[in-house]
Amino acid sequence: MKKNALLILLIISLSSCATVFNKKTQTLSVTTNITDASAKINDSIYKLPVKIIVKRSKKELPIELVSDSLTKKYTLKPSVNGKFVFGNLLFFQLFPVGYITDFTNQKRFYYQDKVFLDVQDSVGVIKTDLSTGFESFKHHFTKEYPTKKGQINFVVALPYVNTFHSEPTNETPVNQTGFFGFSAGIEYFYTNKRYFSANFRAVTDFKLPFPAPLDQDGEYERLNSISFGLTHNHKIKRFSVGYGLNYSRNGWYKHYDEYYVNDVDKESTKKINKTLGATLNSYYQISSFFFIGVNYNQSFLNLNKSSDSKFENVISLDFTFKLSPNKNRLK
């Protein structure tokens, strides 16, 4: 029983990276940009530049810069160590235990190891590279890009991945996924957060995820869709959601190669459904001009034969670019 308990304790200890690989102390290298200066750290005074050893802690570490001409206070902010954040993930099956173990001691924390006391620093707060990087990453994905009433956007998009559900007349329904297309449109903001959009799009089920010549022999099917849509849209921080109507021309093409087909009655066939339907879309803003999102066109009414409704749809993953020619002129 004791052996089993010791084995479990050993496994838990070895699975917690900060506990195993970090010491209780760390080395700080402290410098400044003034001459003849000293730093007061933990009630001790050190002539700068200096390397000192401090205990790891979750508490802030105050540093006071002292010279003949000034006295300035700084705060060294701790953050969790990378070995704690990422190292425990290496022990996939035990990483919850590893995190719990590391949470029980101060070894998971560290201070910025190279500390530069800048006398021009008006804030006086020194953070770790990991903490600064995380805040920069967080800022990138929380930063808002405000829009203005009266703003006009010209829109160009690449519908990169397209999934089709097609119901050609007197044929078996077809489900296929392919690549590429083109979309262009215009947006008008009638408030700061709401806008109307008119959009033209043409999408295909090209078989390769990159542009290249493609020769297909024998029997195969091709799908495409050309549509015009009008949507009403809401901007919610960096997200947008739109809904509206579309007119679509959905094409189905069945190809038979006479060299590969023995049945002389089989001929290549093309069928078109002209439909009315609904459009839903949602996009996320990556930068001031680049967006990624999904557009969904659902057909309800077949204009070829109103009594024969076609519930066709096309779902596209869009890479979208927007340019506003008048935004900077608006108040």
PDB file of C-alpha atoms in Angstrom, residues 4 53 145 214 241 250 275 283 287 292 328:
ATOM      1  CA  ASN A   4       1.420   2.373  -4.359  1.00  0.00           C
ATOM      2  CA  ILE A  53      18.374  36.416  -6.646  1.00  0.00           C
ATOM      3  CA  TYR A 145     -13.323  48.931 -35.398  1.00  0.00           C
ATOM      4  CA  LEU A 214      -7.992  19.984 -63.971  1.00  0.00           C
ATOM      5  CA  VAL A 241     -25.007  39.166 -38.605  1.00  0.00           C
ATOM      6  CA  ASN A 250     -28.338  27.093 -59.490  1.00  0.00           C
ATOM      7  CA  THR A 275     -35.093  30.285 -57.366  1.00  0.00           C
ATOM      8  CA  TYR A 283     -18.665  37.532 -40.257  1.00  0.00           C
ATOM      9  CA  SER A 287      -8.410  43.662 -39.165  1.00  0.00           C
ATOM     10  CA  ILE A 292     -13.840  35.785 -42.270  1.00  0.00           C
ATOM     11  CA  ASN A 328     -12.649  59.439 -42.865  1.00  0.00           C
TER      12      ASN A 328
END
